[in-house]
PDB file of N, CA, C and O in Angstrom:
ATOM      1  N   MET A   1     -42.692  40.528  29.769  1.00 75.00           N
ATOM      2  CA  MET A   1     -44.317  39.629  29.962  1.00 75.00           C
ATOM      3  C   MET A   1     -44.417  39.233  31.833  1.00 75.00           C
ATOM      4  O   MET A   1     -43.261  39.789  32.011  1.00 75.00           O
ATOM      5  N   ALA A   2     -45.592  39.746  32.279  1.00 84.00           N
ATOM      6  CA  ALA A   2     -45.804  40.048  33.361  1.00 84.00           C
ATOM      7  C   ALA A   2     -45.585  38.668  33.824  1.00 84.00           C
ATOM      8  O   ALA A   2     -45.887  37.446  32.523  1.00 84.00           O
ATOM      9  N   LYS A   3     -45.095  38.157  34.900  1.00 84.00           N
ATOM     10  CA  LYS A   3     -44.943  37.298  35.938  1.00 84.00           C
ATOM     11  C   LYS A   3     -46.603  37.231  36.787  1.00 84.00           C
ATOM     12  O   LYS A   3     -46.779  37.774  37.134  1.00 84.00           O
ATOM     13  N   THR A   4     -47.154  36.300  36.273  1.00 89.00           N
ATOM     14  CA  THR A   4     -48.058  36.478  36.838  1.00 89.00           C
ATOM     15  C   THR A   4     -48.586  34.741  37.057  1.00 89.00           C
ATOM     16  O   THR A   4     -50.015  34.650  38.136  1.00 89.00           O
ATOM     17  N   GLU A   5     -48.100  33.541  36.889  1.00 92.00           N
ATOM     18  CA  GLU A   5     -48.130  32.279  37.308  1.00 92.00           C
ATOM     19  C   GLU A   5     -47.409  31.744  38.805  1.00 92.00           C
ATOM     20  O   GLU A   5     -46.736  32.538  39.011  1.00 92.00           O
ATOM     21  N   PHE A   6     -48.154  31.149  39.569  1.00 92.00           N
ATOM     22  CA  PHE A   6     -47.663  30.502  40.952  1.00 92.00           C
ATOM     23  C   PHE A   6     -46.708  28.928  40.657  1.00 92.00           C
ATOM     24  O   PHE A   6     -46.782  28.626  39.837  1.00 92.00           O
ATOM     25  N   ILE A   7     -45.214  28.961  41.417  1.00 93.00           N
ATOM     26  CA  ILE A   7     -45.563  27.604  41.762  1.00 93.00           C
ATOM     27  C   ILE A   7     -45.953  27.854  42.792  1.00 93.00           C
ATOM     28  O   ILE A   7     -44.475  28.992  43.903  1.00 93.00           O
ATOM     29  N   ARG A   8     -45.572  26.335  43.613  1.00 94.00           N
ATOM     30  CA  ARG A   8     -45.238  25.920  44.944  1.00 94.00           C
ATOM     31  C   ARG A   8     -45.491  24.585  45.442  1.00 94.00           C
ATOM     32  O   ARG A   8     -45.435  24.088  44.583  1.00 94.00           O
ATOM     33  N   ALA A   9     -43.826  24.088  46.099  1.00 94.00           N
ATOM     34  CA  ALA A   9     -43.191  22.727  46.610  1.00 94.00           C
ATOM     35  C   ALA A   9     -43.453  22.770  47.538  1.00 94.00           C
ATOM     36  O   ALA A   9     -42.121  24.164  48.652  1.00 94.00           O
ATOM     37  N   ARG A  10     -42.663  21.908  48.217  1.00 96.00           N
ATOM     38  CA  ARG A  10     -42.727  21.670  49.875  1.00 96.00           C
ATOM     39  C   ARG A  10     -41.279  21.075  49.943  1.00 96.00           C
ATOM     40  O   ARG A  10     -41.292  20.075  48.816  1.00 96.00           O
ATOM     41  N   VAL A  11     -40.476  21.725  50.784  1.00 96.00           N
ATOM     42  CA  VAL A  11     -38.782  20.879  50.763  1.00 96.00           C
ATOM     43  C   VAL A  11     -38.553  20.865  51.802  1.00 96.00           C
ATOM     44  O   VAL A  11     -38.967  21.880  52.481  1.00 96.00           O
ATOM     45  N   GLU A  12     -37.311  20.165  52.270  1.00 97.00           N
ATOM     46  CA  GLU A  12     -36.919  20.528  53.365  1.00 97.00           C
ATOM     47  C   GLU A  12     -35.880  21.756  53.473  1.00 97.00           C
ATOM     48  O   GLU A  12     -35.231  22.131  53.293  1.00 97.00           O
ATOM     49  N   PRO A  13     -36.760  22.210  55.012  1.00 97.00           N
ATOM     50  CA  PRO A  13     -35.845  23.436  55.656  1.00 97.00           C
ATOM     51  C   PRO A  13     -34.607  23.413  54.920  1.00 97.00           C
ATOM     52  O   PRO A  13     -34.410  24.543  54.838  1.00 97.00           O
ATOM     53  N   GLU A  14     -34.106  22.845  55.705  1.00 97.00           N
ATOM     54  CA  GLU A  14     -32.404  22.387  55.304  1.00 97.00           C
ATOM     55  C   GLU A  14     -32.545  22.886  53.667  1.00 97.00           C
ATOM     56  O   GLU A  14     -30.794  23.414  53.811  1.00 97.00           O
ATOM     57  N   LEU A  15     -32.353  21.947  52.938  1.00 97.00           N
ATOM     58  CA  LEU A  15     -32.984  21.734  51.639  1.00 97.00           C
ATOM     59  C   LEU A  15     -32.134  23.044  50.982  1.00 97.00           C
ATOM     60  O   LEU A  15     -32.456  23.756  49.916  1.00 97.00           O
ATOM     61  N   LYS A  16     -33.709  23.847  51.259  1.00 97.00           N
ATOM     62  CA  LYS A  16     -33.964  26.024  51.152  1.00 97.00           C
ATOM     63  C   LYS A  16     -33.209  26.231  50.973  1.00 97.00           C
ATOM     64  O   LYS A  16     -32.905  27.052  50.491  1.00 97.00           O
ATOM     65  N   THR A  17     -32.365  25.555  52.701  1.00 97.00           N
ATOM     66  CA  THR A  17     -31.610  27.687  53.972  1.00 97.00           C
ATOM     67  C   THR A  17     -30.267  27.104  52.651  1.00 97.00           C
ATOM     68  O   THR A  17     -29.997  28.470  51.939  1.00 97.00           O
ATOM     69  N   GLN A  18     -29.834  26.088  52.561  1.00 97.00           N
ATOM     70  CA  GLN A  18     -28.243  26.162  51.327  1.00 97.00           C
ATOM     71  C   GLN A  18     -28.118  26.297  50.325  1.00 97.00           C
ATOM     72  O   GLN A  18     -27.115  26.379  49.310  1.00 97.00           O
ATOM     73  N   THR A  19     -29.737  25.939  49.656  1.00 97.00           N
ATOM     74  CA  THR A  19     -29.651  26.547  48.075  1.00 97.00           C
ATOM     75  C   THR A  19     -29.948  27.123  47.873  1.00 97.00           C
ATOM     76  O   THR A  19     -29.490  28.738  47.260  1.00 97.00           O
ATOM     77  N   GLU A  20     -30.730  28.324  48.969  1.00 97.00           N
ATOM     78  CA  GLU A  20     -31.285  30.190  48.825  1.00 97.00           C
ATOM     79  C   GLU A  20     -30.002  30.459  48.856  1.00 97.00           C
ATOM     80  O   GLU A  20     -29.503  32.245  48.969  1.00 97.00           O
ATOM     81  N   GLU A  21     -29.035  30.201  50.563  1.00 97.00           N
ATOM     82  CA  GLU A  21     -27.231  30.443  49.759  1.00 97.00           C
ATOM     83  C   GLU A  21     -26.271  30.305  48.961  1.00 97.00           C
ATOM     84  O   GLU A  21     -26.434  31.774  48.732  1.00 97.00           O
ATOM     85  N   ILE A  22     -26.464  29.719  48.533  1.00 97.00           N
ATOM     86  CA  ILE A  22     -26.021  29.456  46.641  1.00 97.00           C
ATOM     87  C   ILE A  22     -26.479  30.558  45.688  1.00 97.00           C
ATOM     88  O   ILE A  22     -25.779  31.880  44.989  1.00 97.00           O
ATOM     89  N   PHE A  23     -28.340  30.930  45.895  1.00 97.00           N
ATOM     90  CA  PHE A  23     -28.541  32.061  45.176  1.00 97.00           C
ATOM     91  C   PHE A  23     -27.822  32.884  45.468  1.00 97.00           C
ATOM     92  O   PHE A  23     -28.059  33.623  43.999  1.00 97.00           O
ATOM     93  N   SER A  24     -28.113  33.252  46.661  1.00 97.00           N
ATOM     94  CA  SER A  24     -28.090  34.646  47.460  1.00 97.00           C
ATOM     95  C   SER A  24     -26.369  34.986  46.836  1.00 97.00           C
ATOM     96  O   SER A  24     -25.958  35.859  46.363  1.00 97.00           O
ATOM     97  N   LYS A  25     -25.280  34.084  47.129  1.00 97.00           N
ATOM     98  CA  LYS A  25     -23.681  34.406  46.391  1.00 97.00           C
ATOM     99  C   LYS A  25     -23.551  34.161  44.885  1.00 97.00           C
ATOM    100  O   LYS A  25     -23.070  35.239  44.206  1.00 97.00           O
ATOM    101  N   LEU A  26     -24.949  33.444  44.101  1.00 97.00           N
ATOM    102  CA  LEU A  26     -25.172  33.982  43.313  1.00 97.00           C
ATOM    103  C   LEU A  26     -25.649  35.491  41.972  1.00 97.00           C
ATOM    104  O   LEU A  26     -25.487  35.295  40.901  1.00 97.00           O
ATOM    105  N   GLY A  27     -25.987  35.935  43.223  1.00 97.00           N
ATOM    106  CA  GLY A  27     -26.776  37.357  42.986  1.00 97.00           C
ATOM    107  C   GLY A  27     -28.416  36.928  41.722  1.00 97.00           C
ATOM    108  O   GLY A  27     -29.188  37.120  41.409  1.00 97.00           O
ATOM    109  N   LEU A  28     -28.574  35.112  42.794  1.00 97.00           N
ATOM    110  CA  LEU A  28     -30.320  34.807  42.249  1.00 97.00           C
ATOM    111  C   LEU A  28     -31.336  34.659  43.217  1.00 97.00           C
ATOM    112  O   LEU A  28     -31.113  34.220  44.402  1.00 97.00           O
ATOM    113  N   SER A  29     -32.076  35.423  42.930  1.00 96.00           N
ATOM    114  CA  SER A  29     -33.833  35.262  43.409  1.00 96.00           C
ATOM    115  C   SER A  29     -34.272  33.369  43.842  1.00 96.00           C
ATOM    116  O   SER A  29     -33.259  33.370  42.249  1.00 96.00           O
ATOM    117  N   PRO A  30     -34.528  32.845  44.451  1.00 95.00           N
ATOM    118  CA  PRO A  30     -34.995  32.109  43.955  1.00 95.00           C
ATOM    119  C   PRO A  30     -35.951  32.466  42.926  1.00 95.00           C
ATOM    120  O   PRO A  30     -35.725  30.931  42.383  1.00 95.00           O
ATOM    121  N   THR A  31     -36.596  32.813  43.004  1.00 95.00           N
ATOM    122  CA  THR A  31     -37.573  33.092  41.358  1.00 95.00           C
ATOM    123  C   THR A  31     -36.382  33.055  40.425  1.00 95.00           C
ATOM    124  O   THR A  31     -37.134  32.201  39.259  1.00 95.00           O
ATOM    125  N   ASP A  32     -35.365  34.320  40.621  1.00 96.00           N
ATOM    126  CA  ASP A  32     -34.447  33.796  39.293  1.00 96.00           C
ATOM    127  C   ASP A  32     -34.274  32.274  38.831  1.00 96.00           C
ATOM    128  O   ASP A  32     -34.297  31.929  37.659  1.00 96.00           O
ATOM    129  N   ALA A  33     -33.788  31.651  40.199  1.00 97.00           N
ATOM    130  CA  ALA A  33     -32.622  30.031  39.780  1.00 97.00           C
ATOM    131  C   ALA A  33     -34.375  29.569  38.949  1.00 97.00           C
ATOM    132  O   ALA A  33     -34.085  28.568  38.227  1.00 97.00           O
ATOM    133  N   ILE A  34     -35.637  29.408  39.530  1.00 96.00           N
ATOM    134  CA  ILE A  34     -36.335  28.647  38.898  1.00 96.00           C
ATOM    135  C   ILE A  34     -37.234  29.367  37.858  1.00 96.00           C
ATOM    136  O   ILE A  34     -36.955  27.853  36.449  1.00 96.00           O
ATOM    137  N   THR A  35     -37.046  29.894  38.175  1.00 96.00           N
ATOM    138  CA  THR A  35     -36.834  30.431  36.062  1.00 96.00           C
ATOM    139  C   THR A  35     -35.815  30.661  34.838  1.00 96.00           C
ATOM    140  O   THR A  35     -35.963  29.891  33.886  1.00 96.00           O
ATOM    141  N   LEU A  36     -34.596  30.615  36.050  1.00 97.00           N
ATOM    142  CA  LEU A  36     -33.022  30.062  34.699  1.00 97.00           C
ATOM    143  C   LEU A  36     -33.278  28.723  34.540  1.00 97.00           C
ATOM    144  O   LEU A  36     -33.313  27.905  33.434  1.00 97.00           O
ATOM    145  N   PHE A  37     -34.187  28.067  35.549  1.00 97.00           N
ATOM    146  CA  PHE A  37     -34.282  26.542  35.213  1.00 97.00           C
ATOM    147  C   PHE A  37     -35.601  25.992  33.790  1.00 97.00           C
ATOM    148  O   PHE A  37     -35.153  25.410  33.580  1.00 97.00           O
ATOM    149  N   TYR A  38     -36.368  27.150  34.325  1.00 97.00           N
ATOM    150  CA  TYR A  38     -37.055  27.250  33.264  1.00 97.00           C
ATOM    151  C   TYR A  38     -37.451  26.798  31.930  1.00 97.00           C
ATOM    152  O   TYR A  38     -37.545  26.092  30.249  1.00 97.00           O
ATOM    153  N   VAL A  39     -36.380  28.150  31.504  1.00 97.00           N
ATOM    154  CA  VAL A  39     -35.590  28.287  30.828  1.00 97.00           C
ATOM    155  C   VAL A  39     -35.119  27.329  30.446  1.00 97.00           C
ATOM    156  O   VAL A  39     -34.747  27.079  28.514  1.00 97.00           O
ATOM    157  N   GLN A  40     -33.752  26.706  30.593  1.00 98.00           N
ATOM    158  CA  GLN A  40     -33.181  25.878  30.793  1.00 98.00           C
ATOM    159  C   GLN A  40     -33.889  24.600  29.752  1.00 98.00           C
ATOM    160  O   GLN A  40     -33.298  23.551  28.932  1.00 98.00           O
ATOM    161  N   VAL A  41     -34.694  24.348  30.578  1.00 98.00           N
ATOM    162  CA  VAL A  41     -35.359  22.762  30.252  1.00 98.00           C
ATOM    163  C   VAL A  41     -36.286  23.158  29.013  1.00 98.00           C
ATOM    164  O   VAL A  41     -36.120  22.410  27.861  1.00 98.00           O
ATOM    165  N   ILE A  42     -36.018  24.659  28.612  1.00 98.00           N
ATOM    166  CA  ILE A  42     -37.064  24.714  26.897  1.00 98.00           C
ATOM    167  C   ILE A  42     -35.892  24.260  26.377  1.00 98.00           C
ATOM    168  O   ILE A  42     -36.127  23.563  25.267  1.00 98.00           O
ATOM    169  N   LEU A  43     -35.121  25.114  26.454  1.00 98.00           N
ATOM    170  CA  LEU A  43     -33.894  25.323  26.017  1.00 98.00           C
ATOM    171  C   LEU A  43     -33.092  23.722  25.110  1.00 98.00           C
ATOM    172  O   LEU A  43     -32.545  23.188  24.138  1.00 98.00           O
ATOM    173  N   HIS A  44     -33.112  22.596  26.390  1.00 97.00           N
ATOM    174  CA  HIS A  44     -32.443  21.118  26.390  1.00 97.00           C
ATOM    175  C   HIS A  44     -33.736  20.732  25.642  1.00 97.00           C
ATOM    176  O   HIS A  44     -33.319  19.561  25.540  1.00 97.00           O
ATOM    177  N   GLY A  45     -34.475  20.781  25.166  1.00 97.00           N
ATOM    178  CA  GLY A  45     -35.789  19.668  25.321  1.00 97.00           C
ATOM    179  C   GLY A  45     -36.024  18.295  26.752  1.00 97.00           C
ATOM    180  O   GLY A  45     -36.288  17.442  26.227  1.00 97.00           O
ATOM    181  N   GLY A  46     -35.862  19.226  27.598  1.00 97.00           N
ATOM    182  CA  GLY A  46     -35.692  18.081  28.032  1.00 97.00           C
ATOM    183  C   GLY A  46     -34.801  19.092  29.840  1.00 97.00           C
ATOM    184  O   GLY A  46     -34.801  20.453  29.455  1.00 97.00           O
ATOM    185  N   LEU A  47     -34.351  17.596  30.859  1.00 96.00           N
ATOM    186  CA  LEU A  47     -33.262  18.000  31.914  1.00 96.00           C
ATOM    187  C   LEU A  47     -32.111  18.881  31.325  1.00 96.00           C
ATOM    188  O   LEU A  47     -32.179  18.249  30.487  1.00 96.00           O
ATOM    189  N   PRO A  48     -31.735  19.394  32.529  1.00 96.00           N
ATOM    190  CA  PRO A  48     -30.444  20.025  30.776  1.00 96.00           C
ATOM    191  C   PRO A  48     -29.067  20.321  32.044  1.00 96.00           C
ATOM    192  O   PRO A  48     -28.138  20.622  32.599  1.00 96.00           O
ATOM    193  N   PHE A  49     -29.282  18.057  32.576  1.00 94.00           N
ATOM    194  CA  PHE A  49     -28.524  17.697  33.531  1.00 94.00           C
ATOM    195  C   PHE A  49     -28.288  16.488  32.303  1.00 94.00           C
ATOM    196  O   PHE A  49     -30.151  16.231  33.564  1.00 94.00           O
ATOM    197  N   ALA A  50     -27.997  15.257  33.372  1.00 92.00           N
ATOM    198  CA  ALA A  50     -28.296  14.167  33.181  1.00 92.00           C
ATOM    199  C   ALA A  50     -28.637  13.270  34.283  1.00 92.00           C
ATOM    200  O   ALA A  50     -28.259  13.492  35.542  1.00 92.00           O
ATOM    201  N   VAL A  51     -29.757  12.654  35.158  1.00 91.00           N
ATOM    202  CA  VAL A  51     -30.007  11.935  35.958  1.00 91.00           C
ATOM    203  C   VAL A  51     -29.726  10.011  35.330  1.00 91.00           C
ATOM    204  O   VAL A  51     -30.241   9.829  34.459  1.00 91.00           O
ATOM    205  N   ARG A  52     -28.799  10.385  35.930  1.00 91.00           N
ATOM    206  CA  ARG A  52     -28.853   8.396  36.065  1.00 91.00           C
ATOM    207  C   ARG A  52     -28.731   7.965  36.954  1.00 91.00           C
ATOM    208  O   ARG A  52     -28.208   8.940  38.525  1.00 91.00           O
ATOM    209  N   ILE A  53     -29.029   6.838  37.644  1.00 93.00           N
ATOM    210  CA  ILE A  53     -28.375   5.871  38.798  1.00 93.00           C
ATOM    211  C   ILE A  53     -26.807   5.680  38.141  1.00 93.00           C
ATOM    212  O   ILE A  53     -26.664   4.988  37.716  1.00 93.00           O
ATOM    213  N   PRO A  54     -25.754   6.268  39.613  1.00 93.00           N
ATOM    214  CA  PRO A  54     -24.589   6.029  39.486  1.00 93.00           C
ATOM    215  C   PRO A  54     -24.088   4.315  39.504  1.00 93.00           C
ATOM    216  O   PRO A  54     -25.151   3.234  40.532  1.00 93.00           O
ATOM    217  N   ASN A  55     -23.232   3.615  39.003  1.00 95.00           N
ATOM    218  CA  ASN A  55     -23.041   1.936  38.863  1.00 95.00           C
ATOM    219  C   ASN A  55     -22.441   1.823  40.692  1.00 95.00           C
ATOM    220  O   ASN A  55     -21.784   2.265  41.138  1.00 95.00           O
ATOM    221  N   ASN A  56     -22.512   1.070  40.740  1.00 96.00           N
ATOM    222  CA  ASN A  56     -21.300   0.394  42.119  1.00 96.00           C
ATOM    223  C   ASN A  56     -20.102   0.764  41.259  1.00 96.00           C
ATOM    224  O   ASN A  56     -19.916   1.609  43.435  1.00 96.00           O
ATOM    225  N   GLU A  57     -19.141   1.340  40.795  1.00 96.00           N
ATOM    226  CA  GLU A  57     -17.567   1.389  40.659  1.00 96.00           C
ATOM    227  C   GLU A  57     -17.896   2.706  41.602  1.00 96.00           C
ATOM    228  O   GLU A  57     -17.510   3.866  41.981  1.00 96.00           O
ATOM    229  N   THR A  58     -18.848   3.859  40.810  1.00 94.00           N
ATOM    230  CA  THR A  58     -19.167   4.757  41.114  1.00 94.00           C
ATOM    231  C   THR A  58     -19.042   5.779  42.385  1.00 94.00           C
ATOM    232  O   THR A  58     -19.053   5.689  43.623  1.00 94.00           O
ATOM    233  N   ILE A  59     -20.654   4.363  43.101  1.00 95.00           N
ATOM    234  CA  ILE A  59     -21.036   4.591  43.834  1.00 95.00           C
ATOM    235  C   ILE A  59     -19.688   4.769  45.142  1.00 95.00           C
ATOM    236  O   ILE A  59     -19.353   5.343  46.660  1.00 95.00           O
ATOM    237  N   GLU A  60     -18.815   3.198  44.813  1.00 95.00           N
ATOM    238  CA  GLU A  60     -17.787   2.990  45.942  1.00 95.00           C
ATOM    239  C   GLU A  60     -16.959   4.598  46.276  1.00 95.00           C
ATOM    240  O   GLU A  60     -16.483   5.071  46.972  1.00 95.00           O
ATOM    241  N   ALA A  61     -16.765   5.061  44.829  1.00 93.00           N
ATOM    242  CA  ALA A  61     -15.933   5.626  44.656  1.00 93.00           C
ATOM    243  C   ALA A  61     -16.136   7.493  45.673  1.00 93.00           C
ATOM    244  O   ALA A  61     -15.189   8.183  46.232  1.00 93.00           O
ATOM    245  N   MET A  62     -17.780   7.530  46.131  1.00 92.00           N
ATOM    246  CA  MET A  62     -17.979   8.206  45.999  1.00 92.00           C
ATOM    247  C   MET A  62     -18.394   9.011  47.479  1.00 92.00           C
ATOM    248  O   MET A  62     -18.678   9.314  48.744  1.00 92.00           O
ATOM    249  N   ARG A  63     -18.467   6.849  47.919  1.00 94.00           N
ATOM    250  CA  ARG A  63     -18.285   6.734  49.390  1.00 94.00           C
ATOM    251  C   ARG A  63     -16.810   6.586  49.646  1.00 94.00           C
ATOM    252  O   ARG A  63     -17.226   7.530  50.982  1.00 94.00           O
ATOM    253  N   GLN A  64     -15.989   6.299  49.539  1.00 94.00           N
ATOM    254  CA  GLN A  64     -14.462   6.350  49.526  1.00 94.00           C
ATOM    255  C   GLN A  64     -14.312   7.941  49.731  1.00 94.00           C
ATOM    256  O   GLN A  64     -13.224   8.859  50.605  1.00 94.00           O
ATOM    257  N   ALA A  65     -14.613   9.083  47.873  1.00 92.00           N
ATOM    258  CA  ALA A  65     -14.009  10.467  49.331  1.00 92.00           C
ATOM    259  C   ALA A  65     -15.663  10.808  50.313  1.00 92.00           C
ATOM    260  O   ALA A  65     -15.166  12.230  51.326  1.00 92.00           O
ATOM    261  N   GLU A  66     -16.461  10.737  50.665  1.00 93.00           N
ATOM    262  CA  GLU A  66     -17.160  11.303  51.283  1.00 93.00           C
ATOM    263  C   GLU A  66     -16.559  10.501  53.207  1.00 93.00           C
ATOM    264  O   GLU A  66     -16.001  11.530  53.905  1.00 93.00           O
ATOM    265  N   THR A  67     -16.027   9.601  52.986  1.00 93.00           N
ATOM    266  CA  THR A  67     -14.950   9.431  54.415  1.00 93.00           C
ATOM    267  C   THR A  67     -13.417   9.629  54.285  1.00 93.00           C
ATOM    268  O   THR A  67     -13.392   9.162  55.600  1.00 93.00           O
ATOM    269  N   GLY A  68     -13.228   9.544  53.583  1.00 90.00           N
ATOM    270  CA  GLY A  68     -11.330   9.989  53.208  1.00 90.00           C
ATOM    271  C   GLY A  68     -10.893   9.067  53.125  1.00 90.00           C
ATOM    272  O   GLY A  68      -9.812   9.075  52.936  1.00 90.00           O
ATOM    273  N   GLU A  69     -11.526   8.183  52.510  1.00 91.00           N
ATOM    274  CA  GLU A  69     -10.484   6.238  52.980  1.00 91.00           C
ATOM    275  C   GLU A  69      -9.741   6.568  51.107  1.00 91.00           C
ATOM    276  O   GLU A  69     -10.035   6.416  50.347  1.00 91.00           O
ATOM    277  N   GLY A  70      -8.477   5.673  51.638  1.00 86.00           N
ATOM    278  CA  GLY A  70      -7.462   5.624  50.897  1.00 86.00           C
ATOM    279  C   GLY A  70      -7.132   7.518  50.187  1.00 86.00           C
ATOM    280  O   GLY A  70      -6.196   7.103  48.785  1.00 86.00           O
ATOM    281  N   LEU A  71      -7.005   8.198  50.730  1.00 85.00           N
ATOM    282  CA  LEU A  71      -6.875   9.684  50.176  1.00 85.00           C
ATOM    283  C   LEU A  71      -4.893   9.390  50.546  1.00 85.00           C
ATOM    284  O   LEU A  71      -5.035   9.026  51.348  1.00 85.00           O
ATOM    285  N   ARG A  72      -4.248  10.088  49.809  1.00 86.00           N
ATOM    286  CA  ARG A  72      -3.438  10.635  50.525  1.00 86.00           C
ATOM    287  C   ARG A  72      -2.843  11.602  49.555  1.00 86.00           C
ATOM    288  O   ARG A  72      -3.088  11.614  49.584  1.00 86.00           O
ATOM    289  N   GLU A  73      -1.922  12.646  51.470  1.00 88.00           N
ATOM    290  CA  GLU A  73      -1.781  13.898  51.708  1.00 88.00           C
ATOM    291  C   GLU A  73       0.142  13.692  50.762  1.00 88.00           C
ATOM    292  O   GLU A  73       0.669  12.532  51.064  1.00 88.00           O
ATOM    293  N   TYR A  74       0.510  14.844  50.123  1.00 90.00           N
ATOM    294  CA  TYR A  74       1.451  15.277  49.622  1.00 90.00           C
ATOM    295  C   TYR A  74       1.929  16.500  50.417  1.00 90.00           C
ATOM    296  O   TYR A  74       1.573  17.249  51.079  1.00 90.00           O
ATOM    297  N   ALA A  75       3.252  16.174  50.834  1.00 91.00           N
ATOM    298  CA  ALA A  75       4.105  17.289  51.856  1.00 91.00           C
ATOM    299  C   ALA A  75       3.748  18.614  50.111  1.00 91.00           C
ATOM    300  O   ALA A  75       3.461  19.821  51.003  1.00 91.00           O
ATOM    301  N   ASP A  76       4.123  18.866  49.291  1.00 92.00           N
ATOM    302  CA  ASP A  76       4.175  18.970  48.528  1.00 92.00           C
ATOM    303  C   ASP A  76       3.815  18.800  46.640  1.00 92.00           C
ATOM    304  O   ASP A  76       3.535  18.396  46.835  1.00 92.00           O
ATOM    305  N   GLN A  77       3.640  20.007  46.054  1.00 92.00           N
ATOM    306  CA  GLN A  77       3.332  19.958  44.463  1.00 92.00           C
ATOM    307  C   GLN A  77       4.214  18.734  44.098  1.00 92.00           C
ATOM    308  O   GLN A  77       4.157  17.500  42.672  1.00 92.00           O
ATOM    309  N   ASP A  78       5.916  19.272  44.314  1.00 92.00           N
ATOM    310  CA  ASP A  78       6.612  18.199  43.500  1.00 92.00           C
ATOM    311  C   ASP A  78       6.713  17.130  44.430  1.00 92.00           C
ATOM    312  O   ASP A  78       7.103  15.913  42.939  1.00 92.00           O
ATOM    313  N   ALA A  79       6.226  16.476  45.413  1.00 90.00           N
ATOM    314  CA  ALA A  79       6.512  15.523  45.959  1.00 90.00           C
ATOM    315  C   ALA A  79       4.635  14.375  44.915  1.00 90.00           C
ATOM    316  O   ALA A  79       5.104  13.410  45.178  1.00 90.00           O
ATOM    317  N   LEU A  80       3.720  15.242  44.636  1.00 90.00           N
ATOM    318  CA  LEU A  80       2.825  14.271  44.158  1.00 90.00           C
ATOM    319  C   LEU A  80       3.079  14.414  42.392  1.00 90.00           C
ATOM    320  O   LEU A  80       3.556  13.388  42.286  1.00 90.00           O
ATOM    321  N   LYS A  81       4.148  14.755  42.482  1.00 92.00           N
ATOM    322  CA  LYS A  81       5.115  15.330  40.813  1.00 92.00           C
ATOM    323  C   LYS A  81       5.466  13.375  40.219  1.00 92.00           C
ATOM    324  O   LYS A  81       5.616  12.610  39.767  1.00 92.00           O
ATOM    325  N   ALA A  82       6.125  13.851  41.647  1.00 91.00           N
ATOM    326  CA  ALA A  82       7.395  12.699  41.130  1.00 91.00           C
ATOM    327  C   ALA A  82       6.603  10.953  41.731  1.00 91.00           C
ATOM    328  O   ALA A  82       6.979  10.379  41.510  1.00 91.00           O
ATOM    329  N   GLU A  83       5.421  11.253  42.192  1.00 88.00           N
ATOM    330  CA  GLU A  83       5.325  10.209  41.786  1.00 88.00           C
ATOM    331  C   GLU A  83       4.058   9.414  40.803  1.00 88.00           C
ATOM    332  O   GLU A  83       3.453   8.165  40.821  1.00 88.00           O
ATOM    333  N   HIS A  84       2.754  10.864  40.711  1.00 89.00           N
ATOM    334  CA  HIS A  84       1.962  10.303  39.462  1.00 89.00           C
ATOM    335  C   HIS A  84       3.115  11.047  38.085  1.00 89.00           C
ATOM    336  O   HIS A  84       1.703  10.920  37.272  1.00 89.00           O
ATOM    337  N   GLY A  85       4.428  11.972  38.004  1.00 76.00           N
ATOM    338  CA  GLY A  85       4.623  12.607  37.297  1.00 76.00           C
ATOM    339  C   GLY A  85       3.635  13.814  36.721  1.00 76.00           C
ATOM    340  O   GLY A  85       3.581  14.203  36.170  1.00 76.00           O
TER     341      GLY A  85
END
């Protein structure tokens, strides 16, 4: 089937740049990626991923991950296993 429809969307330049870098690594053009997304929407009968508002526990975990708070370093795998089994 010939591709004859157009989709226009405005996005932030940095979002577009970062996304297209990932598409390139995957061997996809932006058109390929949009087509893939549309096909997945049809196959799933909706969005192909969960869209949820994170709860407070998840928000706190994400904040800690971003800041590095509470992260521990281990000298090697044996040290990690010794503490956590």
